[in-house]
Amino acid sequence: MKIIAIGRNYVDHAKELKNPVPTEPVVFLMPETALIRKNQAFFYPSFSNDVHFEVELVVKISRLGKNIAVKFAHRYYEEIGIGIDFTARDVQAELKKKGLPWEKAKAFDGAAPLGNFVNKNQFSNVNNIDFSLSKNNEIVQQGNSKDMIFSIDTIIAYVSQYFTLKIGDLIFTGTPSGVGPVAIGDNLSAKIGEAELLKVLVK
Ligand code: ZN
Protein backbone atom coordinates (compact mmCIF):
# COMPACT_ATOMS: atom_id res chain seq x y z
CA MET A 1 0.00 0.00 0.00
CA LYS A 2 0.99 3.59 -0.37
CA ILE A 3 0.28 6.80 1.46
CA ILE A 4 -0.57 9.88 -0.55
CA ALA A 5 -0.55 13.21 1.27
CA ILE A 6 -1.88 16.60 0.31
CA GLY A 7 -0.13 19.80 1.36
CA ARG A 8 -1.63 23.27 1.81
CA ASN A 9 -5.24 22.16 1.51
CA TYR A 10 -6.61 24.78 3.91
CA VAL A 11 -6.27 28.48 3.15
CA ASP A 12 -5.54 29.46 6.77
CA HIS A 13 -2.72 26.90 7.04
CA ALA A 14 -1.12 27.92 3.73
CA LYS A 15 -1.12 31.48 5.03
CA GLU A 16 0.33 30.66 8.45
CA LEU A 17 3.37 29.11 6.70
CA LYS A 18 3.47 32.04 4.25
CA ASN A 19 2.87 29.72 1.30
CA PRO A 20 0.77 30.69 -1.71
CA VAL A 21 -2.75 29.21 -1.84
CA PRO A 22 -2.43 26.43 -4.42
CA THR A 23 -4.44 26.29 -7.63
CA GLU A 24 -4.05 22.50 -7.84
CA PRO A 25 -3.36 19.97 -5.06
CA VAL A 26 0.18 19.76 -3.66
CA VAL A 27 0.95 16.04 -3.52
CA PHE A 28 3.66 13.99 -1.84
CA LEU A 29 4.07 10.33 -0.92
CA MET A 30 5.05 8.52 2.25
CA PRO A 31 6.21 4.91 2.55
CA GLU A 32 4.38 2.39 4.73
CA THR A 33 7.21 2.64 7.28
CA ALA A 34 6.02 6.15 8.14
CA LEU A 35 2.89 4.75 9.81
CA ILE A 36 2.46 4.33 13.54
CA ARG A 37 -0.56 2.20 14.41
CA LYS A 38 -2.41 1.23 17.59
CA ASN A 39 -1.58 4.40 19.52
CA GLN A 40 2.07 3.45 19.76
CA ALA A 41 4.54 6.12 20.81
CA PHE A 42 6.32 8.48 18.45
CA PHE A 43 10.08 8.69 18.94
CA TYR A 44 11.45 12.18 18.38
CA PRO A 45 13.94 11.85 15.50
CA SER A 46 17.58 12.73 16.09
CA PHE A 47 17.87 14.71 12.83
CA SER A 48 15.41 17.45 13.80
CA ASN A 49 14.97 20.02 16.55
CA ASP A 50 11.61 21.32 15.33
CA VAL A 51 9.07 18.55 14.73
CA HIS A 52 5.53 19.91 14.23
CA PHE A 53 2.17 18.17 14.51
CA GLU A 54 -0.33 18.45 11.64
CA VAL A 55 -3.68 16.75 12.25
CA GLU A 56 -5.43 15.53 9.09
CA LEU A 57 -8.48 13.57 8.01
CA VAL A 58 -7.41 10.33 6.33
CA VAL A 59 -9.33 8.51 3.59
CA LYS A 60 -8.90 4.76 3.13
CA ILE A 61 -9.28 3.60 -0.46
CA SER A 62 -11.61 0.60 -0.81
CA ARG A 63 -11.53 -0.04 -4.53
CA LEU A 64 -8.98 -0.21 -7.35
CA GLY A 65 -9.13 2.83 -9.58
CA LYS A 66 -7.34 4.95 -12.15
CA ASN A 67 -8.47 8.22 -13.78
CA ILE A 68 -11.48 8.38 -11.49
CA ALA A 69 -14.05 11.07 -12.29
CA VAL A 70 -14.96 13.44 -9.43
CA LYS A 71 -18.60 12.35 -9.60
CA PHE A 72 -17.65 8.70 -9.05
CA ALA A 73 -14.90 9.31 -6.46
CA HIS A 74 -17.25 8.64 -3.52
CA ARG A 75 -17.45 5.00 -4.62
CA TYR A 76 -13.75 4.51 -3.94
CA TYR A 77 -13.75 4.90 -0.15
CA GLU A 78 -15.93 3.72 2.73
CA GLU A 79 -14.01 4.91 5.77
CA ILE A 80 -12.55 8.15 7.06
CA GLY A 81 -10.10 8.35 9.91
CA ILE A 82 -7.62 10.73 11.43
CA GLY A 83 -3.85 10.89 11.48
CA ILE A 84 -0.94 13.15 12.17
CA ASP A 85 1.52 14.24 9.51
CA PHE A 86 4.57 14.92 11.68
CA THR A 87 6.86 17.34 9.91
CA ALA A 88 10.50 18.14 10.68
CA ARG A 89 9.96 21.83 9.99
CA ASP A 90 13.68 22.69 10.18
CA VAL A 91 14.56 19.96 7.66
CA GLN A 92 11.65 21.01 5.44
CA ALA A 93 12.79 24.66 5.49
CA GLU A 94 16.25 23.62 4.25
CA LEU A 95 14.75 21.43 1.50
CA LYS A 96 12.29 24.12 0.41
CA LYS A 97 15.11 26.68 0.23
CA LYS A 98 17.00 24.37 -2.14
CA GLY A 99 13.88 23.41 -4.10
CA LEU A 100 14.31 19.76 -3.10
CA PRO A 101 11.63 17.13 -2.37
CA TRP A 102 10.15 17.01 1.17
CA GLU A 103 10.40 13.30 1.97
CA LYS A 104 13.17 13.58 4.55
CA ALA A 105 11.04 16.11 6.44
CA LYS A 106 7.66 14.36 6.13
CA ALA A 107 8.01 10.69 5.25
CA PHE A 108 10.52 9.46 7.82
CA ASP A 109 9.84 6.45 10.08
CA GLY A 110 6.97 7.23 12.42
CA ALA A 111 5.99 10.47 10.69
CA ALA A 112 2.40 9.32 10.21
CA PRO A 113 0.50 8.08 13.29
CA LEU A 114 -2.81 6.65 12.13
CA GLY A 115 -5.94 6.35 14.26
CA ASN A 116 -9.15 4.37 13.97
CA PHE A 117 -11.57 4.78 11.09
CA VAL A 118 -15.27 5.59 10.97
CA ASN A 119 -17.66 4.43 8.26
CA LYS A 120 -18.48 7.41 6.06
CA ASN A 121 -22.20 6.63 6.38
CA GLN A 122 -21.95 7.90 9.95
CA PHE A 123 -21.47 11.40 8.59
CA SER A 124 -24.42 13.23 7.09
CA ASN A 125 -21.97 15.06 4.81
CA VAL A 126 -18.30 14.16 4.29
CA ASN A 127 -17.75 17.78 3.32
CA ASN A 128 -18.72 18.90 6.82
CA ILE A 129 -16.67 16.87 9.31
CA ASP A 130 -15.30 18.50 12.45
CA PHE A 131 -11.96 17.29 13.74
CA SER A 132 -9.42 18.46 16.27
CA LEU A 133 -6.10 17.84 17.92
CA SER A 134 -5.28 18.36 21.59
CA LYS A 135 -1.80 18.60 23.06
CA ASN A 136 -1.59 17.88 26.78
CA ASN A 137 -5.37 18.29 27.03
CA GLU A 138 -5.46 21.68 25.33
CA ILE A 139 -7.00 22.02 21.86
CA VAL A 140 -4.32 23.18 19.41
CA GLN A 141 -5.96 22.54 16.02
CA GLN A 142 -9.59 22.55 14.95
CA GLY A 143 -10.70 21.91 11.41
CA ASN A 144 -13.67 21.07 9.26
CA SER A 145 -13.56 19.34 5.90
CA LYS A 146 -15.79 22.12 4.47
CA ASP A 147 -12.71 24.38 4.58
CA MET A 148 -10.63 22.14 2.33
CA ILE A 149 -9.50 23.89 -0.83
CA PHE A 150 -9.80 20.54 -2.63
CA SER A 151 -12.56 18.21 -1.40
CA ILE A 152 -12.03 14.51 -0.74
CA ASP A 153 -13.64 13.60 -4.08
CA THR A 154 -11.57 16.18 -5.94
CA ILE A 155 -8.38 14.85 -4.35
CA ILE A 156 -9.22 11.23 -5.27
CA ALA A 157 -9.91 12.21 -8.87
CA TYR A 158 -6.78 14.34 -9.08
CA VAL A 159 -4.28 11.88 -7.61
CA SER A 160 -5.75 8.94 -9.57
CA GLN A 161 -4.57 10.59 -12.78
CA TYR A 162 -1.01 9.96 -11.63
CA PHE A 163 -1.20 6.97 -9.29
CA THR A 164 -3.42 3.90 -9.58
CA LEU A 165 -5.32 3.73 -6.29
CA LYS A 166 -5.35 0.33 -4.65
CA ILE A 167 -7.41 -1.12 -1.82
CA GLY A 168 -5.91 -0.03 1.49
CA ASP A 169 -4.09 3.02 0.15
CA LEU A 170 -4.37 6.02 2.44
CA ILE A 171 -4.81 9.68 1.59
CA PHE A 172 -3.84 12.30 4.19
CA THR A 173 -5.98 15.26 3.17
CA GLY A 174 -4.04 18.21 4.59
CA THR A 175 -3.99 20.15 7.84
CA PRO A 176 -5.88 23.22 9.03
CA SER A 177 -4.08 26.09 10.81
CA GLY A 178 -2.62 25.85 14.28
CA VAL A 179 0.34 23.56 13.56
CA GLY A 180 3.05 23.74 16.17
CA PRO A 181 5.99 21.98 17.79
CA VAL A 182 5.98 18.86 19.93
CA ALA A 183 8.39 18.01 22.72
CA ILE A 184 9.34 14.76 24.39
CA GLY A 185 6.66 13.92 26.94
CA ASP A 186 3.80 15.55 25.05
CA ASN A 187 0.50 13.70 24.78
CA LEU A 188 -1.48 14.22 21.57
CA SER A 189 -5.11 13.25 21.10
CA ALA A 190 -7.02 13.50 17.81
CA LYS A 191 -10.79 13.47 17.48
CA ILE A 192 -13.40 13.41 14.76
CA GLY A 193 -16.35 15.18 16.33
CA GLU A 194 -16.35 13.96 19.92
CA ALA A 195 -14.78 10.56 19.18
CA GLU A 196 -11.15 10.19 20.21
CA LEU A 197 -9.63 8.04 17.46
CA LEU A 198 -5.90 8.52 17.98
CA LYS A 199 -3.52 9.05 20.90
CA VAL A 200 0.23 9.59 20.58
CA LEU A 201 2.85 9.97 23.27
CA VAL A 202 6.07 11.69 22.15
CA LYS A 203 9.12 9.85 23.47
ZN1 ZN B 1 0.34 17.70 6.18
PDB file of C-alpha atoms and ligand atoms in Angstrom:
ATOM      1  CA  MET A   1       0.000   0.000   0.000  1.00  0.00           C
ATOM      2  CA  LYS A   2       0.994   3.587  -0.369  1.00  0.00           C
ATOM      3  CA  ILE A   3       0.276   6.801   1.463  1.00  0.00           C
ATOM      4  CA  ILE A   4      -0.573   9.881  -0.545  1.00  0.00           C
ATOM      5  CA  ALA A   5      -0.546  13.207   1.273  1.00  0.00           C
ATOM      6  CA  ILE A   6      -1.885  16.599   0.305  1.00  0.00           C
ATOM      7  CA  GLY A   7      -0.127  19.800   1.358  1.00  0.00           C
ATOM      8  CA  ARG A   8      -1.625  23.274   1.810  1.00  0.00           C
ATOM      9  CA  ASN A   9      -5.241  22.156   1.511  1.00  0.00           C
ATOM     10  CA  TYR A  10      -6.613  24.777   3.912  1.00  0.00           C
ATOM     11  CA  VAL A  11      -6.266  28.480   3.148  1.00  0.00           C
ATOM     12  CA  ASP A  12      -5.541  29.460   6.773  1.00  0.00           C
ATOM     13  CA  HIS A  13      -2.721  26.900   7.041  1.00  0.00           C
ATOM     14  CA  ALA A  14      -1.117  27.921   3.730  1.00  0.00           C
ATOM     15  CA  LYS A  15      -1.125  31.483   5.026  1.00  0.00           C
ATOM     16  CA  GLU A  16       0.332  30.657   8.445  1.00  0.00           C
ATOM     17  CA  LEU A  17       3.366  29.115   6.699  1.00  0.00           C
ATOM     18  CA  LYS A  18       3.468  32.042   4.247  1.00  0.00           C
ATOM     19  CA  ASN A  19       2.871  29.715   1.303  1.00  0.00           C
ATOM     20  CA  PRO A  20       0.774  30.686  -1.712  1.00  0.00           C
ATOM     21  CA  VAL A  21      -2.751  29.209  -1.837  1.00  0.00           C
ATOM     22  CA  PRO A  22      -2.427  26.432  -4.424  1.00  0.00           C
ATOM     23  CA  THR A  23      -4.444  26.288  -7.631  1.00  0.00           C
ATOM     24  CA  GLU A  24      -4.045  22.500  -7.837  1.00  0.00           C
ATOM     25  CA  PRO A  25      -3.357  19.972  -5.062  1.00  0.00           C
ATOM     26  CA  VAL A  26       0.181  19.764  -3.660  1.00  0.00           C
ATOM     27  CA  VAL A  27       0.955  16.038  -3.522  1.00  0.00           C
ATOM     28  CA  PHE A  28       3.665  13.994  -1.841  1.00  0.00           C
ATOM     29  CA  LEU A  29       4.068  10.327  -0.919  1.00  0.00           C
ATOM     30  CA  MET A  30       5.052   8.523   2.253  1.00  0.00           C
ATOM     31  CA  PRO A  31       6.215   4.910   2.554  1.00  0.00           C
ATOM     32  CA  GLU A  32       4.381   2.393   4.730  1.00  0.00           C
ATOM     33  CA  THR A  33       7.215   2.635   7.283  1.00  0.00           C
ATOM     34  CA  ALA A  34       6.016   6.153   8.138  1.00  0.00           C
ATOM     35  CA  LEU A  35       2.890   4.748   9.806  1.00  0.00           C
ATOM     36  CA  ILE A  36       2.462   4.332  13.538  1.00  0.00           C
ATOM     37  CA  ARG A  37      -0.557   2.200  14.413  1.00  0.00           C
ATOM     38  CA  LYS A  38      -2.414   1.226  17.590  1.00  0.00           C
ATOM     39  CA  ASN A  39      -1.584   4.401  19.522  1.00  0.00           C
ATOM     40  CA  GLN A  40       2.066   3.446  19.761  1.00  0.00           C
ATOM     41  CA  ALA A  41       4.539   6.120  20.814  1.00  0.00           C
ATOM     42  CA  PHE A  42       6.323   8.478  18.446  1.00  0.00           C
ATOM     43  CA  PHE A  43      10.079   8.690  18.942  1.00  0.00           C
ATOM     44  CA  TYR A  44      11.448  12.180  18.383  1.00  0.00           C
ATOM     45  CA  PRO A  45      13.943  11.846  15.498  1.00  0.00           C
ATOM     46  CA  SER A  46      17.585  12.734  16.090  1.00  0.00           C
ATOM     47  CA  PHE A  47      17.873  14.709  12.833  1.00  0.00           C
ATOM     48  CA  SER A  48      15.409  17.450  13.802  1.00  0.00           C
ATOM     49  CA  ASN A  49      14.967  20.016  16.551  1.00  0.00           C
ATOM     50  CA  ASP A  50      11.614  21.321  15.331  1.00  0.00           C
ATOM     51  CA  VAL A  51       9.068  18.554  14.730  1.00  0.00           C
ATOM     52  CA  HIS A  52       5.533  19.906  14.233  1.00  0.00           C
ATOM     53  CA  PHE A  53       2.170  18.175  14.508  1.00  0.00           C
ATOM     54  CA  GLU A  54      -0.331  18.452  11.644  1.00  0.00           C
ATOM     55  CA  VAL A  55      -3.676  16.755  12.252  1.00  0.00           C
ATOM     56  CA  GLU A  56      -5.428  15.525   9.093  1.00  0.00           C
ATOM     57  CA  LEU A  57      -8.485  13.567   8.006  1.00  0.00           C
ATOM     58  CA  VAL A  58      -7.406  10.331   6.327  1.00  0.00           C
ATOM     59  CA  VAL A  59      -9.327   8.514   3.594  1.00  0.00           C
ATOM     60  CA  LYS A  60      -8.902   4.757   3.128  1.00  0.00           C
ATOM     61  CA  ILE A  61      -9.285   3.601  -0.461  1.00  0.00           C
ATOM     62  CA  SER A  62     -11.609   0.600  -0.809  1.00  0.00           C
ATOM     63  CA  ARG A  63     -11.528  -0.041  -4.530  1.00  0.00           C
ATOM     64  CA  LEU A  64      -8.982  -0.214  -7.347  1.00  0.00           C
ATOM     65  CA  GLY A  65      -9.127   2.831  -9.580  1.00  0.00           C
ATOM     66  CA  LYS A  66      -7.335   4.952 -12.152  1.00  0.00           C
ATOM     67  CA  ASN A  67      -8.465   8.215 -13.783  1.00  0.00           C
ATOM     68  CA  ILE A  68     -11.485   8.384 -11.493  1.00  0.00           C
ATOM     69  CA  ALA A  69     -14.054  11.072 -12.287  1.00  0.00           C
ATOM     70  CA  VAL A  70     -14.963  13.443  -9.433  1.00  0.00           C
ATOM     71  CA  LYS A  71     -18.600  12.353  -9.604  1.00  0.00           C
ATOM     72  CA  PHE A  72     -17.645   8.701  -9.051  1.00  0.00           C
ATOM     73  CA  ALA A  73     -14.901   9.307  -6.463  1.00  0.00           C
ATOM     74  CA  HIS A  74     -17.255   8.642  -3.520  1.00  0.00           C
ATOM     75  CA  ARG A  75     -17.450   5.001  -4.622  1.00  0.00           C
ATOM     76  CA  TYR A  76     -13.752   4.508  -3.942  1.00  0.00           C
ATOM     77  CA  TYR A  77     -13.751   4.897  -0.146  1.00  0.00           C
ATOM     78  CA  GLU A  78     -15.927   3.719   2.730  1.00  0.00           C
ATOM     79  CA  GLU A  79     -14.006   4.914   5.769  1.00  0.00           C
ATOM     80  CA  ILE A  80     -12.551   8.155   7.060  1.00  0.00           C
ATOM     81  CA  GLY A  81     -10.096   8.348   9.909  1.00  0.00           C
ATOM     82  CA  ILE A  82      -7.620  10.731  11.429  1.00  0.00           C
ATOM     83  CA  GLY A  83      -3.849  10.888  11.476  1.00  0.00           C
ATOM     84  CA  ILE A  84      -0.936  13.154  12.173  1.00  0.00           C
ATOM     85  CA  ASP A  85       1.520  14.244   9.508  1.00  0.00           C
ATOM     86  CA  PHE A  86       4.573  14.924  11.678  1.00  0.00           C
ATOM     87  CA  THR A  87       6.862  17.342   9.914  1.00  0.00           C
ATOM     88  CA  ALA A  88      10.497  18.137  10.680  1.00  0.00           C
ATOM     89  CA  ARG A  89       9.961  21.831   9.988  1.00  0.00           C
ATOM     90  CA  ASP A  90      13.681  22.688  10.177  1.00  0.00           C
ATOM     91  CA  VAL A  91      14.561  19.962   7.665  1.00  0.00           C
ATOM     92  CA  GLN A  92      11.651  21.011   5.441  1.00  0.00           C
ATOM     93  CA  ALA A  93      12.793  24.663   5.491  1.00  0.00           C
ATOM     94  CA  GLU A  94      16.245  23.615   4.247  1.00  0.00           C
ATOM     95  CA  LEU A  95      14.748  21.427   1.501  1.00  0.00           C
ATOM     96  CA  LYS A  96      12.295  24.123   0.414  1.00  0.00           C
ATOM     97  CA  LYS A  97      15.113  26.675   0.227  1.00  0.00           C
ATOM     98  CA  LYS A  98      16.998  24.368  -2.137  1.00  0.00           C
ATOM     99  CA  GLY A  99      13.876  23.407  -4.101  1.00  0.00           C
ATOM    100  CA  LEU A 100      14.311  19.757  -3.101  1.00  0.00           C
ATOM    101  CA  PRO A 101      11.626  17.129  -2.365  1.00  0.00           C
ATOM    102  CA  TRP A 102      10.154  17.011   1.166  1.00  0.00           C
ATOM    103  CA  GLU A 103      10.400  13.304   1.972  1.00  0.00           C
ATOM    104  CA  LYS A 104      13.175  13.580   4.554  1.00  0.00           C
ATOM    105  CA  ALA A 105      11.035  16.110   6.443  1.00  0.00           C
ATOM    106  CA  LYS A 106       7.662  14.358   6.130  1.00  0.00           C
ATOM    107  CA  ALA A 107       8.010  10.686   5.248  1.00  0.00           C
ATOM    108  CA  PHE A 108      10.516   9.456   7.815  1.00  0.00           C
ATOM    109  CA  ASP A 109       9.844   6.454  10.075  1.00  0.00           C
ATOM    110  CA  GLY A 110       6.969   7.225  12.417  1.00  0.00           C
ATOM    111  CA  ALA A 111       5.991  10.468  10.690  1.00  0.00           C
ATOM    112  CA  ALA A 112       2.399   9.317  10.210  1.00  0.00           C
ATOM    113  CA  PRO A 113       0.504   8.077  13.287  1.00  0.00           C
ATOM    114  CA  LEU A 114      -2.811   6.648  12.126  1.00  0.00           C
ATOM    115  CA  GLY A 115      -5.941   6.347  14.264  1.00  0.00           C
ATOM    116  CA  ASN A 116      -9.146   4.373  13.971  1.00  0.00           C
ATOM    117  CA  PHE A 117     -11.571   4.776  11.088  1.00  0.00           C
ATOM    118  CA  VAL A 118     -15.270   5.586  10.970  1.00  0.00           C
ATOM    119  CA  ASN A 119     -17.656   4.425   8.261  1.00  0.00           C
ATOM    120  CA  LYS A 120     -18.477   7.409   6.060  1.00  0.00           C
ATOM    121  CA  ASN A 121     -22.198   6.634   6.377  1.00  0.00           C
ATOM    122  CA  GLN A 122     -21.953   7.896   9.945  1.00  0.00           C
ATOM    123  CA  PHE A 123     -21.470  11.404   8.585  1.00  0.00           C
ATOM    124  CA  SER A 124     -24.420  13.232   7.093  1.00  0.00           C
ATOM    125  CA  ASN A 125     -21.975  15.056   4.810  1.00  0.00           C
ATOM    126  CA  VAL A 126     -18.300  14.162   4.288  1.00  0.00           C
ATOM    127  CA  ASN A 127     -17.750  17.783   3.317  1.00  0.00           C
ATOM    128  CA  ASN A 128     -18.718  18.904   6.819  1.00  0.00           C
ATOM    129  CA  ILE A 129     -16.670  16.867   9.307  1.00  0.00           C
ATOM    130  CA  ASP A 130     -15.297  18.500  12.448  1.00  0.00           C
ATOM    131  CA  PHE A 131     -11.959  17.285  13.740  1.00  0.00           C
ATOM    132  CA  SER A 132      -9.423  18.464  16.272  1.00  0.00           C
ATOM    133  CA  LEU A 133      -6.097  17.841  17.925  1.00  0.00           C
ATOM    134  CA  SER A 134      -5.278  18.365  21.587  1.00  0.00           C
ATOM    135  CA  LYS A 135      -1.798  18.605  23.064  1.00  0.00           C
ATOM    136  CA  ASN A 136      -1.586  17.884  26.780  1.00  0.00           C
ATOM    137  CA  ASN A 137      -5.374  18.287  27.033  1.00  0.00           C
ATOM    138  CA  GLU A 138      -5.461  21.684  25.326  1.00  0.00           C
ATOM    139  CA  ILE A 139      -7.001  22.024  21.861  1.00  0.00           C
ATOM    140  CA  VAL A 140      -4.315  23.184  19.414  1.00  0.00           C
ATOM    141  CA  GLN A 141      -5.962  22.541  16.023  1.00  0.00           C
ATOM    142  CA  GLN A 142      -9.590  22.555  14.948  1.00  0.00           C
ATOM    143  CA  GLY A 143     -10.699  21.911  11.407  1.00  0.00           C
ATOM    144  CA  ASN A 144     -13.672  21.073   9.264  1.00  0.00           C
ATOM    145  CA  SER A 145     -13.557  19.344   5.898  1.00  0.00           C
ATOM    146  CA  LYS A 146     -15.788  22.118   4.468  1.00  0.00           C
ATOM    147  CA  ASP A 147     -12.714  24.380   4.584  1.00  0.00           C
ATOM    148  CA  MET A 148     -10.630  22.136   2.334  1.00  0.00           C
ATOM    149  CA  ILE A 149      -9.498  23.892  -0.827  1.00  0.00           C
ATOM    150  CA  PHE A 150      -9.802  20.537  -2.634  1.00  0.00           C
ATOM    151  CA  SER A 151     -12.556  18.212  -1.395  1.00  0.00           C
ATOM    152  CA  ILE A 152     -12.032  14.506  -0.740  1.00  0.00           C
ATOM    153  CA  ASP A 153     -13.645  13.605  -4.077  1.00  0.00           C
ATOM    154  CA  THR A 154     -11.569  16.179  -5.944  1.00  0.00           C
ATOM    155  CA  ILE A 155      -8.378  14.846  -4.352  1.00  0.00           C
ATOM    156  CA  ILE A 156      -9.223  11.235  -5.270  1.00  0.00           C
ATOM    157  CA  ALA A 157      -9.910  12.211  -8.870  1.00  0.00           C
ATOM    158  CA  TYR A 158      -6.783  14.339  -9.082  1.00  0.00           C
ATOM    159  CA  VAL A 159      -4.284  11.880  -7.612  1.00  0.00           C
ATOM    160  CA  SER A 160      -5.747   8.941  -9.572  1.00  0.00           C
ATOM    161  CA  GLN A 161      -4.569  10.593 -12.779  1.00  0.00           C
ATOM    162  CA  TYR A 162      -1.007   9.958 -11.629  1.00  0.00           C
ATOM    163  CA  PHE A 163      -1.201   6.970  -9.288  1.00  0.00           C
ATOM    164  CA  THR A 164      -3.423   3.902  -9.581  1.00  0.00           C
ATOM    165  CA  LEU A 165      -5.316   3.727  -6.294  1.00  0.00           C
ATOM    166  CA  LYS A 166      -5.353   0.331  -4.647  1.00  0.00           C
ATOM    167  CA  ILE A 167      -7.408  -1.121  -1.825  1.00  0.00           C
ATOM    168  CA  GLY A 168      -5.909  -0.027   1.491  1.00  0.00           C
ATOM    169  CA  ASP A 169      -4.093   3.019   0.151  1.00  0.00           C
ATOM    170  CA  LEU A 170      -4.370   6.025   2.444  1.00  0.00           C
ATOM    171  CA  ILE A 171      -4.809   9.683   1.589  1.00  0.00           C
ATOM    172  CA  PHE A 172      -3.842  12.299   4.185  1.00  0.00           C
ATOM    173  CA  THR A 173      -5.980  15.257   3.170  1.00  0.00           C
ATOM    174  CA  GLY A 174      -4.044  18.209   4.594  1.00  0.00           C
ATOM    175  CA  THR A 175      -3.995  20.148   7.837  1.00  0.00           C
ATOM    176  CA  PRO A 176      -5.880  23.222   9.033  1.00  0.00           C
ATOM    177  CA  SER A 177      -4.079  26.089  10.806  1.00  0.00           C
ATOM    178  CA  GLY A 178      -2.615  25.854  14.280  1.00  0.00           C
ATOM    179  CA  VAL A 179       0.338  23.565  13.556  1.00  0.00           C
ATOM    180  CA  GLY A 180       3.051  23.738  16.170  1.00  0.00           C
ATOM    181  CA  PRO A 181       5.995  21.980  17.789  1.00  0.00           C
ATOM    182  CA  VAL A 182       5.979  18.861  19.929  1.00  0.00           C
ATOM    183  CA  ALA A 183       8.387  18.015  22.721  1.00  0.00           C
ATOM    184  CA  ILE A 184       9.338  14.760  24.386  1.00  0.00           C
ATOM    185  CA  GLY A 185       6.660  13.917  26.942  1.00  0.00           C
ATOM    186  CA  ASP A 186       3.795  15.546  25.053  1.00  0.00           C
ATOM    187  CA  ASN A 187       0.498  13.696  24.782  1.00  0.00           C
ATOM    188  CA  LEU A 188      -1.477  14.218  21.571  1.00  0.00           C
ATOM    189  CA  SER A 189      -5.110  13.246  21.100  1.00  0.00           C
ATOM    190  CA  ALA A 190      -7.017  13.504  17.811  1.00  0.00           C
ATOM    191  CA  LYS A 191     -10.792  13.475  17.479  1.00  0.00           C
ATOM    192  CA  ILE A 192     -13.402  13.405  14.762  1.00  0.00           C
ATOM    193  CA  GLY A 193     -16.348  15.175  16.334  1.00  0.00           C
ATOM    194  CA  GLU A 194     -16.348  13.955  19.924  1.00  0.00           C
ATOM    195  CA  ALA A 195     -14.777  10.563  19.176  1.00  0.00           C
ATOM    196  CA  GLU A 196     -11.154  10.189  20.206  1.00  0.00           C
ATOM    197  CA  LEU A 197      -9.630   8.041  17.462  1.00  0.00           C
ATOM    198  CA  LEU A 198      -5.899   8.520  17.978  1.00  0.00           C
ATOM    199  CA  LYS A 199      -3.520   9.045  20.896  1.00  0.00           C
ATOM    200  CA  VAL A 200       0.234   9.594  20.575  1.00  0.00           C
ATOM    201  CA  LEU A 201       2.854   9.973  23.266  1.00  0.00           C
ATOM    202  CA  VAL A 202       6.068  11.687  22.147  1.00  0.00           C
ATOM    203  CA  LYS A 203       9.122   9.851  23.468  1.00  0.00           C
TER     204      LYS A 203
HETATM  205 ZN    ZN B   1       0.339  17.704   6.179  1.00  0.00          ZN
END
